[in-house]
Amino acid sequence: MVDGRRTQVIQPLHFPESPVETLTVTIRGRVQGVGFRVATVRQAHALQVCGWVRNQPDGSVQALLQGTPDALDRLLSWFHIGPPGAQVHSVEHQQLATGRLFERFEVN
């Protein structure tokens, strides 16, 4: 309380204690039409990872991820399993150097 009034402290969604890394990821297999993008958004929000996810014309799913190394490792591990109905054959990722900081995670 401040001067008898309640105050609310709002924490930023993305407040890493570790350096922020950026990855591009391609997931191949049966990953379209199974809710992979929506499930990825949920996982990313839970892990405080920012970026985007989208379907590719070749049937793969592509994502750009930004977060702490631990959060990214956990999301990469989840990509190997995916949501119910997905059959993941491969997950390829590459680290990117970028000056841009994303503020949220969304379907692109």
Short mmCIF file of the N, C-alpha and C atoms (twelve columns), coordinates in Angstrom:
data_MODEL
# 
_entry.id   MODEL 
# 
loop_
_atom_site.group_PDB 
_atom_site.id 
_atom_site.type_symbol 
_atom_site.label_atom_id 
_atom_site.label_alt_id 
_atom_site.label_comp_id 
_atom_site.label_asym_id 
_atom_site.label_seq_id 
_atom_site.Cartn_x 
_atom_site.Cartn_y 
_atom_site.Cartn_z 
_atom_site.pdbx_PDB_model_num 
ATOM 1   N N  . MET A 1   0.833  -1.177  0.000   1 
ATOM 2   C CA . MET A 1   0.000  0.000   0.000   1 
ATOM 3   C C  . MET A 1   0.876  1.238   0.000   1 
ATOM 4   N N  . VAL A 2   0.433  2.222   -0.718  1 
ATOM 5   C CA . VAL A 2   1.103  3.511   -0.769  1 
ATOM 6   C C  . VAL A 2   0.079  4.561   -0.385  1 
ATOM 7   N N  . ASP A 3   0.352  5.325   0.659   1 
ATOM 8   C CA . ASP A 3   -0.582 6.357   1.124   1 
ATOM 9   C C  . ASP A 3   -1.985 5.801   1.326   1 
ATOM 10  N N  . GLY A 4   -2.112 4.582   1.862   1 
ATOM 11  C CA . GLY A 4   -3.417 4.001   2.105   1 
ATOM 12  C C  . GLY A 4   -4.100 3.428   0.882   1 
ATOM 13  N N  . ARG A 5   -3.464 3.511   -0.291  1 
ATOM 14  C CA . ARG A 5   -4.053 2.970   -1.526  1 
ATOM 15  C C  . ARG A 5   -3.318 1.703   -1.927  1 
ATOM 16  N N  . ARG A 6   -4.054 0.794   -2.500  1 
ATOM 17  C CA . ARG A 6   -3.429 -0.426  -3.011  1 
ATOM 18  C C  . ARG A 6   -2.737 -0.114  -4.323  1 
ATOM 19  N N  . THR A 7   -1.573 -0.684  -4.497  1 
ATOM 20  C CA . THR A 7   -0.855 -0.527  -5.762  1 
ATOM 21  C C  . THR A 7   -0.614 -1.907  -6.347  1 
ATOM 22  N N  . GLN A 8   -0.580 -1.963  -7.641  1 
ATOM 23  C CA . GLN A 8   -0.363 -3.227  -8.336  1 
ATOM 24  C C  . GLN A 8   0.937  -3.128  -9.106  1 
ATOM 25  N N  . VAL A 9   1.801  -4.098  -8.905  1 
ATOM 26  C CA . VAL A 9   3.055  -4.160  -9.646  1 
ATOM 27  C C  . VAL A 9   2.835  -5.072  -10.840 1 
ATOM 28  N N  . ILE A 10  3.069  -4.562  -12.030 1 
ATOM 29  C CA . ILE A 10  2.898  -5.344  -13.252 1 
ATOM 30  C C  . ILE A 10  4.272  -5.779  -13.732 1 
ATOM 31  N N  . GLN A 11  4.463  -7.077  -13.789 1 
ATOM 32  C CA . GLN A 11  5.725  -7.629  -14.266 1 
ATOM 33  C C  . GLN A 11  5.665  -7.796  -15.778 1 
ATOM 34  N N  . PRO A 12  6.725  -7.449  -16.491 1 
ATOM 35  C CA . PRO A 12  6.721  -7.672  -17.937 1 
ATOM 36  C C  . PRO A 12  6.665  -9.161  -18.245 1 
ATOM 37  N N  . LEU A 13  6.028  -9.508  -19.359 1 
ATOM 38  C CA . LEU A 13  5.918  -10.905 -19.769 1 
ATOM 39  C C  . LEU A 13  7.290  -11.502 -20.026 1 
ATOM 40  N N  . HIS A 14  8.156  -10.721 -20.632 1 
ATOM 41  C CA . HIS A 14  9.455  -11.228 -21.056 1 
ATOM 42  C C  . HIS A 14  10.531 -10.506 -20.250 1 
ATOM 43  N N  . PHE A 15  10.943 -11.079 -19.139 1 
ATOM 44  C CA . PHE A 15  11.944 -10.462 -18.280 1 
ATOM 45  C C  . PHE A 15  12.994 -11.505 -17.942 1 
ATOM 46  N N  . PRO A 16  13.883 -11.785 -18.898 1 
ATOM 47  C CA . PRO A 16  14.830 -12.882 -18.710 1 
ATOM 48  C C  . PRO A 16  15.918 -12.564 -17.695 1 
ATOM 49  N N  . GLU A 17  16.293 -13.587 -16.932 1 
ATOM 50  C CA . GLU A 17  17.433 -13.468 -16.037 1 
ATOM 51  C C  . GLU A 17  18.704 -13.893 -16.758 1 
ATOM 52  N N  . SER A 18  18.561 -14.545 -17.888 1 
ATOM 53  C CA . SER A 18  19.677 -15.008 -18.705 1 
ATOM 54  C C  . SER A 18  19.664 -14.243 -20.018 1 
ATOM 55  N N  . PRO A 19  20.738 -14.337 -20.768 1 
ATOM 56  C CA . PRO A 19  20.744 -13.689 -22.084 1 
ATOM 57  C C  . PRO A 19  19.636 -14.248 -22.976 1 
ATOM 58  N N  . VAL A 20  19.137 -13.402 -23.840 1 
ATOM 59  C CA . VAL A 20  18.084 -13.803 -24.774 1 
ATOM 60  C C  . VAL A 20  18.730 -14.353 -26.040 1 
ATOM 61  N N  . GLU A 21  18.230 -15.503 -26.504 1 
ATOM 62  C CA . GLU A 21  18.686 -16.095 -27.760 1 
ATOM 63  C C  . GLU A 21  17.523 -16.142 -28.735 1 
ATOM 64  N N  . THR A 22  17.850 -16.177 -30.021 1 
ATOM 65  C CA . THR A 22  16.836 -16.262 -31.067 1 
ATOM 66  C C  . THR A 22  17.150 -17.467 -31.942 1 
ATOM 67  N N  . LEU A 23  16.125 -18.289 -32.187 1 
ATOM 68  C CA . LEU A 23  16.279 -19.483 -33.019 1 
ATOM 69  C C  . LEU A 23  15.234 -19.486 -34.117 1 
ATOM 70  N N  . THR A 24  15.596 -20.049 -35.264 1 
ATOM 71  C CA . THR A 24  14.617 -20.399 -36.280 1 
ATOM 72  C C  . THR A 24  14.510 -21.922 -36.260 1 
ATOM 73  N N  . VAL A 25  13.284 -22.425 -36.335 1 
ATOM 74  C CA . VAL A 25  13.041 -23.860 -36.196 1 
ATOM 75  C C  . VAL A 25  12.131 -24.328 -37.325 1 
ATOM 76  N N  . THR A 26  12.434 -25.498 -37.885 1 
ATOM 77  C CA . THR A 26  11.565 -26.150 -38.861 1 
ATOM 78  C C  . THR A 26  11.209 -27.528 -38.330 1 
ATOM 79  N N  . ILE A 27  9.902  -27.795 -38.239 1 
ATOM 80  C CA . ILE A 27  9.401  -29.072 -37.745 1 
ATOM 81  C C  . ILE A 27  8.753  -29.795 -38.918 1 
ATOM 82  N N  . ARG A 28  9.186  -31.034 -39.180 1 
ATOM 83  C CA . ARG A 28  8.652  -31.809 -40.305 1 
ATOM 84  C C  . ARG A 28  7.956  -33.067 -39.803 1 
ATOM 85  N N  . GLY A 29  7.009  -33.522 -40.597 1 
ATOM 86  C CA . GLY A 29  6.234  -34.710 -40.273 1 
ATOM 87  C C  . GLY A 29  4.762  -34.397 -40.475 1 
ATOM 88  N N  . ARG A 30  3.922  -35.074 -39.714 1 
ATOM 89  C CA . ARG A 30  2.488  -34.756 -39.751 1 
ATOM 90  C C  . ARG A 30  2.262  -33.662 -38.714 1 
ATOM 91  N N  . VAL A 31  2.475  -32.417 -39.140 1 
ATOM 92  C CA . VAL A 31  2.448  -31.287 -38.210 1 
ATOM 93  C C  . VAL A 31  1.460  -30.196 -38.628 1 
ATOM 94  N N  . GLN A 32  0.776  -30.397 -39.737 1 
ATOM 95  C CA . GLN A 32  -0.276 -29.459 -40.139 1 
ATOM 96  C C  . GLN A 32  -1.622 -30.163 -40.024 1 
ATOM 97  N N  . GLY A 33  -2.630 -29.412 -39.629 1 
ATOM 98  C CA . GLY A 33  -3.965 -29.977 -39.472 1 
ATOM 99  C C  . GLY A 33  -4.163 -30.739 -38.173 1 
ATOM 100 N N  . VAL A 34  -3.223 -30.587 -37.239 1 
ATOM 101 C CA . VAL A 34  -3.310 -31.294 -35.954 1 
ATOM 102 C C  . VAL A 34  -3.252 -30.331 -34.763 1 
ATOM 103 N N  . GLY A 35  -3.369 -29.042 -35.022 1 
ATOM 104 C CA . GLY A 35  -3.331 -28.050 -33.946 1 
ATOM 105 C C  . GLY A 35  -1.936 -27.708 -33.466 1 
ATOM 106 N N  . PHE A 36  -0.935 -27.958 -34.300 1 
ATOM 107 C CA . PHE A 36  0.453  -27.740 -33.888 1 
ATOM 108 C C  . PHE A 36  0.725  -26.271 -33.579 1 
ATOM 109 N N  . ARG A 37  0.240  -25.370 -34.414 1 
ATOM 110 C CA . ARG A 37  0.512  -23.942 -34.194 1 
ATOM 111 C C  . ARG A 37  -0.140 -23.428 -32.916 1 
ATOM 112 N N  . VAL A 38  -1.398 -23.772 -32.710 1 
ATOM 113 C CA . VAL A 38  -2.103 -23.314 -31.500 1 
ATOM 114 C C  . VAL A 38  -1.435 -23.882 -30.248 1 
ATOM 115 N N  . ALA A 39  -1.061 -25.152 -30.292 1 
ATOM 116 C CA . ALA A 39  -0.380 -25.767 -29.152 1 
ATOM 117 C C  . ALA A 39  0.986  -25.127 -28.919 1 
ATOM 118 N N  . THR A 40  1.664  -24.740 -30.001 1 
ATOM 119 C CA . THR A 40  2.953  -24.064 -29.869 1 
ATOM 120 C C  . THR A 40  2.783  -22.724 -29.174 1 
ATOM 121 N N  . VAL A 41  1.748  -21.983 -29.527 1 
ATOM 122 C CA . VAL A 41  1.486  -20.697 -28.869 1 
ATOM 123 C C  . VAL A 41  1.291  -20.914 -27.368 1 
ATOM 124 N N  . ARG A 42  0.527  -21.921 -26.996 1 
ATOM 125 C CA . ARG A 42  0.290  -22.203 -25.567 1 
ATOM 126 C C  . ARG A 42  1.599  -22.542 -24.848 1 
ATOM 127 N N  . GLN A 43  2.400  -23.407 -25.472 1 
ATOM 128 C CA . GLN A 43  3.679  -23.785 -24.867 1 
ATOM 129 C C  . GLN A 43  4.598  -22.571 -24.740 1 
ATOM 130 N N  . ALA A 44  4.648  -21.756 -25.785 1 
ATOM 131 C CA . ALA A 44  5.507  -20.569 -25.769 1 
ATOM 132 C C  . ALA A 44  5.084  -19.606 -24.667 1 
ATOM 133 N N  . HIS A 45  3.784  -19.382 -24.526 1 
ATOM 134 C CA . HIS A 45  3.302  -18.493 -23.465 1 
ATOM 135 C C  . HIS A 45  3.681  -19.039 -22.090 1 
ATOM 136 N N  . ALA A 46  3.523  -20.334 -21.896 1 
ATOM 137 C CA . ALA A 46  3.849  -20.945 -20.608 1 
ATOM 138 C C  . ALA A 46  5.333  -20.804 -20.274 1 
ATOM 139 N N  . LEU A 47  6.176  -20.805 -21.297 1 
ATOM 140 C CA . LEU A 47  7.627  -20.720 -21.109 1 
ATOM 141 C C  . LEU A 47  8.167  -19.301 -21.257 1 
ATOM 142 N N  . GLN A 48  7.289  -18.343 -21.499 1 
ATOM 143 C CA . GLN A 48  7.657  -16.943 -21.734 1 
ATOM 144 C C  . GLN A 48  8.629  -16.806 -22.908 1 
ATOM 145 N N  . VAL A 49  8.303  -17.518 -23.984 1 
ATOM 146 C CA . VAL A 49  9.054  -17.418 -25.235 1 
ATOM 147 C C  . VAL A 49  8.262  -16.524 -26.176 1 
ATOM 148 N N  . CYS A 50  8.946  -15.640 -26.873 1 
ATOM 149 C CA . CYS A 50  8.308  -14.742 -27.834 1 
ATOM 150 C C  . CYS A 50  8.664  -15.181 -29.249 1 
ATOM 151 N N  . GLY A 51  7.937  -14.634 -30.244 1 
ATOM 152 C CA . GLY A 51  8.213  -14.934 -31.649 1 
ATOM 153 C C  . GLY A 51  6.951  -15.253 -32.409 1 
ATOM 154 N N  . TRP A 52  7.041  -16.209 -33.335 1 
ATOM 155 C CA . TRP A 52  5.884  -16.577 -34.154 1 
ATOM 156 C C  . TRP A 52  6.022  -18.006 -34.655 1 
ATOM 157 N N  . VAL A 53  4.896  -18.532 -35.173 1 
ATOM 158 C CA . VAL A 53  4.854  -19.866 -35.769 1 
ATOM 159 C C  . VAL A 53  3.944  -19.805 -36.987 1 
ATOM 160 N N  . ARG A 54  4.284  -20.561 -38.043 1 
ATOM 161 C CA . ARG A 54  3.446  -20.569 -39.250 1 
ATOM 162 C C  . ARG A 54  3.619  -21.878 -40.012 1 
ATOM 163 N N  . ASN A 55  2.573  -22.209 -40.785 1 
ATOM 164 C CA . ASN A 55  2.634  -23.346 -41.696 1 
ATOM 165 C C  . ASN A 55  3.421  -22.954 -42.935 1 
ATOM 166 N N  . GLN A 56  4.130  -23.920 -43.493 1 
ATOM 167 C CA . GLN A 56  4.871  -23.719 -44.730 1 
ATOM 168 C C  . GLN A 56  4.185  -24.500 -45.855 1 
ATOM 169 N N  . PRO A 57  4.335  -24.045 -47.106 1 
ATOM 170 C CA . PRO A 57  3.704  -24.739 -48.234 1 
ATOM 171 C C  . PRO A 57  4.146  -26.198 -48.393 1 
ATOM 172 N N  . ASP A 58  5.344  -26.541 -47.924 1 
ATOM 173 C CA . ASP A 58  5.839  -27.918 -48.067 1 
ATOM 174 C C  . ASP A 58  5.295  -28.872 -46.998 1 
ATOM 175 N N  . GLY A 59  4.401  -28.389 -46.129 1 
ATOM 176 C CA . GLY A 59  3.807  -29.230 -45.093 1 
ATOM 177 C C  . GLY A 59  4.499  -29.151 -43.747 1 
ATOM 178 N N  . SER A 60  5.596  -28.422 -43.677 1 
ATOM 179 C CA . SER A 60  6.301  -28.268 -42.406 1 
ATOM 180 C C  . SER A 60  5.723  -27.085 -41.627 1 
ATOM 181 N N  . VAL A 61  6.194  -26.938 -40.400 1 
ATOM 182 C CA . VAL A 61  5.864  -25.785 -39.568 1 
ATOM 183 C C  . VAL A 61  7.169  -25.069 -39.271 1 
ATOM 184 N N  . GLN A 62  7.164  -23.756 -39.412 1 
ATOM 185 C CA . GLN A 62  8.341  -22.942 -39.135 1 
ATOM 186 C C  . GLN A 62  8.039  -22.040 -37.950 1 
ATOM 187 N N  . ALA A 63  9.042  -21.844 -37.094 1 
ATOM 188 C CA . ALA A 63  8.877  -20.959 -35.944 1 
ATOM 189 C C  . ALA A 63  10.123 -20.115 -35.762 1 
ATOM 190 N N  . LEU A 64  9.919  -18.914 -35.275 1 
ATOM 191 C CA . LEU A 64  11.007 -18.048 -34.834 1 
ATOM 192 C C  . LEU A 64  10.799 -17.876 -33.341 1 
ATOM 193 N N  . LEU A 65  11.794 -18.256 -32.559 1 
ATOM 194 C CA . LEU A 65  11.679 -18.273 -31.104 1 
ATOM 195 C C  . LEU A 65  12.689 -17.336 -30.479 1 
ATOM 196 N N  . GLN A 66  12.277 -16.682 -29.410 1 
ATOM 197 C CA . GLN A 66  13.189 -15.801 -28.688 1 
ATOM 198 C C  . GLN A 66  12.919 -15.951 -27.193 1 
ATOM 199 N N  . GLY A 67  13.962 -16.263 -26.447 1 
ATOM 200 C CA . GLY A 67  13.802 -16.449 -25.009 1 
ATOM 201 C C  . GLY A 67  15.114 -16.846 -24.366 1 
ATOM 202 N N  . THR A 68  15.021 -17.258 -23.121 1 
ATOM 203 C CA . THR A 68  16.215 -17.701 -22.413 1 
ATOM 204 C C  . THR A 68  16.645 -19.060 -22.961 1 
ATOM 205 N N  . PRO A 69  17.918 -19.395 -22.835 1 
ATOM 206 C CA . PRO A 69  18.372 -20.697 -23.327 1 
ATOM 207 C C  . PRO A 69  17.580 -21.863 -22.728 1 
ATOM 208 N N  . ASP A 70  17.269 -21.808 -21.438 1 
ATOM 209 C CA . ASP A 70  16.509 -22.882 -20.799 1 
ATOM 210 C C  . ASP A 70  15.106 -23.004 -21.390 1 
ATOM 211 N N  . ALA A 71  14.429 -21.878 -21.561 1 
ATOM 212 C CA . ALA A 71  13.069 -21.902 -22.122 1 
ATOM 213 C C  . ALA A 71  13.081 -22.431 -23.551 1 
ATOM 214 N N  . LEU A 72  14.077 -22.022 -24.335 1 
ATOM 215 C CA . LEU A 72  14.163 -22.494 -25.717 1 
ATOM 216 C C  . LEU A 72  14.441 -23.991 -25.766 1 
ATOM 217 N N  . ASP A 73  15.311 -24.478 -24.890 1 
ATOM 218 C CA . ASP A 73  15.590 -25.921 -24.839 1 
ATOM 219 C C  . ASP A 73  14.328 -26.709 -24.510 1 
ATOM 220 N N  . ARG A 74  13.541 -26.197 -23.582 1 
ATOM 221 C CA . ARG A 74  12.308 -26.888 -23.195 1 
ATOM 222 C C  . ARG A 74  11.297 -26.900 -24.340 1 
ATOM 223 N N  . LEU A 75  11.193 -25.780 -25.073 1 
ATOM 224 C CA . LEU A 75  10.266 -25.739 -26.204 1 
ATOM 225 C C  . LEU A 75  10.757 -26.640 -27.335 1 
ATOM 226 N N  . LEU A 76  12.058 -26.662 -27.585 1 
ATOM 227 C CA . LEU A 76  12.607 -27.564 -28.601 1 
ATOM 228 C C  . LEU A 76  12.324 -29.023 -28.242 1 
ATOM 229 N N  . SER A 77  12.444 -29.371 -26.978 1 
ATOM 230 C CA . SER A 77  12.123 -30.743 -26.548 1 
ATOM 231 C C  . SER A 77  10.662 -31.064 -26.810 1 
ATOM 232 N N  . TRP A 78  9.776  -30.107 -26.523 1 
ATOM 233 C CA . TRP A 78  8.347  -30.318 -26.765 1 
ATOM 234 C C  . TRP A 78  8.068  -30.490 -28.259 1 
ATOM 235 N N  . PHE A 79  8.789  -29.757 -29.121 1 
ATOM 236 C CA . PHE A 79  8.588  -29.879 -30.569 1 
ATOM 237 C C  . PHE A 79  8.774  -31.316 -31.048 1 
ATOM 238 N N  . HIS A 80  9.650  -32.077 -30.424 1 
ATOM 239 C CA . HIS A 80  9.888  -33.464 -30.833 1 
ATOM 240 C C  . HIS A 80  8.675  -34.353 -30.573 1 
ATOM 241 N N  . ILE A 81  7.794  -33.922 -29.681 1 
ATOM 242 C CA . ILE A 81  6.570  -34.666 -29.358 1 
ATOM 243 C C  . ILE A 81  5.369  -34.018 -30.030 1 
ATOM 244 N N  . GLY A 82  5.202  -32.715 -29.822 1 
ATOM 245 C CA . GLY A 82  4.076  -31.987 -30.402 1 
ATOM 246 C C  . GLY A 82  2.766  -32.318 -29.714 1 
ATOM 247 N N  . PRO A 83  1.675  -31.781 -30.243 1 
ATOM 248 C CA . PRO A 83  0.356  -32.032 -29.661 1 
ATOM 249 C C  . PRO A 83  -0.162 -33.413 -30.059 1 
ATOM 250 N N  . PRO A 84  -1.241 -33.886 -29.398 1 
ATOM 251 C CA . PRO A 84  -1.845 -35.157 -29.809 1 
ATOM 252 C C  . PRO A 84  -2.215 -35.116 -31.296 1 
ATOM 253 N N  . GLY A 85  -1.929 -36.187 -31.991 1 
ATOM 254 C CA . GLY A 85  -2.224 -36.258 -33.424 1 
ATOM 255 C C  . GLY A 85  -1.037 -35.930 -34.308 1 
ATOM 256 N N  . ALA A 86  -0.042 -35.265 -33.758 1 
ATOM 257 C CA . ALA A 86  1.156  -34.935 -34.543 1 
ATOM 258 C C  . ALA A 86  2.088  -36.140 -34.590 1 
ATOM 259 N N  . GLN A 87  2.806  -36.262 -35.692 1 
ATOM 260 C CA . GLN A 87  3.860  -37.263 -35.838 1 
ATOM 261 C C  . GLN A 87  5.086  -36.522 -36.340 1 
ATOM 262 N N  . VAL A 88  5.952  -36.161 -35.422 1 
ATOM 263 C CA . VAL A 88  7.129  -35.360 -35.752 1 
ATOM 264 C C  . VAL A 88  8.239  -36.276 -36.248 1 
ATOM 265 N N  . HIS A 89  8.758  -35.968 -37.440 1 
ATOM 266 C CA . HIS A 89  9.865  -36.738 -38.012 1 
ATOM 267 C C  . HIS A 89  11.205 -36.069 -37.764 1 
ATOM 268 N N  . SER A 90  11.230 -34.728 -37.784 1 
ATOM 269 C CA . SER A 90  12.491 -34.028 -37.539 1 
ATOM 270 C C  . SER A 90  12.234 -32.616 -37.033 1 
ATOM 271 N N  . VAL A 91  13.187 -32.141 -36.246 1 
ATOM 272 C CA . VAL A 91  13.184 -30.766 -35.745 1 
ATOM 273 C C  . VAL A 91  14.571 -30.202 -36.013 1 
ATOM 274 N N  . GLU A 92  14.636 -29.204 -36.868 1 
ATOM 275 C CA . GLU A 92  15.911 -28.565 -37.199 1 
ATOM 276 C C  . GLU A 92  15.872 -27.144 -36.671 1 
ATOM 277 N N  . HIS A 93  16.962 -26.721 -36.036 1 
ATOM 278 C CA . HIS A 93  17.000 -25.340 -35.543 1 
ATOM 279 C C  . HIS A 93  18.368 -24.719 -35.787 1 
ATOM 280 N N  . GLN A 94  18.342 -23.411 -35.850 1 
ATOM 281 C CA . GLN A 94  19.557 -22.644 -36.095 1 
ATOM 282 C C  . GLN A 94  19.472 -21.356 -35.295 1 
ATOM 283 N N  . GLN A 95  20.568 -20.993 -34.654 1 
ATOM 284 C CA . GLN A 95  20.600 -19.751 -33.888 1 
ATOM 285 C C  . GLN A 95  20.773 -18.568 -34.834 1 
ATOM 286 N N  . LEU A 96  20.073 -17.486 -34.537 1 
ATOM 287 C CA . LEU A 96  20.148 -16.266 -35.332 1 
ATOM 288 C C  . LEU A 96  20.686 -15.128 -34.487 1 
ATOM 289 N N  . ALA A 97  21.404 -14.228 -35.127 1 
ATOM 290 C CA . ALA A 97  21.814 -12.986 -34.475 1 
ATOM 291 C C  . ALA A 97  20.840 -11.907 -34.928 1 
ATOM 292 N N  . THR A 98  20.135 -11.319 -33.988 1 
ATOM 293 C CA . THR A 98  19.178 -10.274 -34.333 1 
ATOM 294 C C  . THR A 98  19.155 -9.222  -33.240 1 
ATOM 295 N N  . GLY A 99  18.948 -8.000  -33.637 1 
ATOM 296 C CA . GLY A 99  18.819 -6.917  -32.674 1 
ATOM 297 C C  . GLY A 99  17.379 -6.684  -32.270 1 
ATOM 298 N N  . ARG A 100 16.457 -7.349  -32.957 1 
ATOM 299 C CA . ARG A 100 15.032 -7.154  -32.687 1 
ATOM 300 C C  . ARG A 100 14.595 -7.985  -31.486 1 
ATOM 301 N N  . LEU A 101 13.820 -7.379  -30.611 1 
ATOM 302 C CA . LEU A 101 13.230 -8.100  -29.490 1 
ATOM 303 C C  . LEU A 101 11.734 -8.198  -29.712 1 
ATOM 304 N N  . PHE A 102 11.212 -9.412  -29.677 1 
ATOM 305 C CA . PHE A 102 9.779  -9.632  -29.835 1 
ATOM 306 C C  . PHE A 102 9.099  -9.474  -28.477 1 
ATOM 307 N N  . GLU A 103 7.849  -9.055  -28.496 1 
ATOM 308 C CA . GLU A 103 7.116  -8.814  -27.253 1 
ATOM 309 C C  . GLU A 103 6.064  -9.872  -26.966 1 
ATOM 310 N N  . ARG A 104 5.733  -10.716 -27.935 1 
ATOM 311 C CA . ARG A 104 4.682  -11.720 -27.751 1 
ATOM 312 C C  . ARG A 104 4.957  -12.895 -28.677 1 
ATOM 313 N N  . PHE A 105 4.119  -13.911 -28.574 1 
ATOM 314 C CA . PHE A 105 4.198  -15.062 -29.468 1 
ATOM 315 C C  . PHE A 105 2.866  -15.183 -30.180 1 
ATOM 316 N N  . GLU A 106 2.919  -15.376 -31.498 1 
ATOM 317 C CA . GLU A 106 1.677  -15.396 -32.274 1 
ATOM 318 C C  . GLU A 106 1.781  -16.319 -33.476 1 
ATOM 319 N N  . VAL A 107 0.618  -16.662 -34.027 1 
ATOM 320 C CA . VAL A 107 0.551  -17.400 -35.285 1 
ATOM 321 C C  . VAL A 107 0.726  -16.385 -36.394 1 
ATOM 322 N N  . ASN A 108 1.620  -16.658 -37.303 1 
ATOM 323 C CA . ASN A 108 1.925  -15.737 -38.398 1 
ATOM 324 C C  . ASN A 108 1.287  -16.210 -39.683 1 
# 
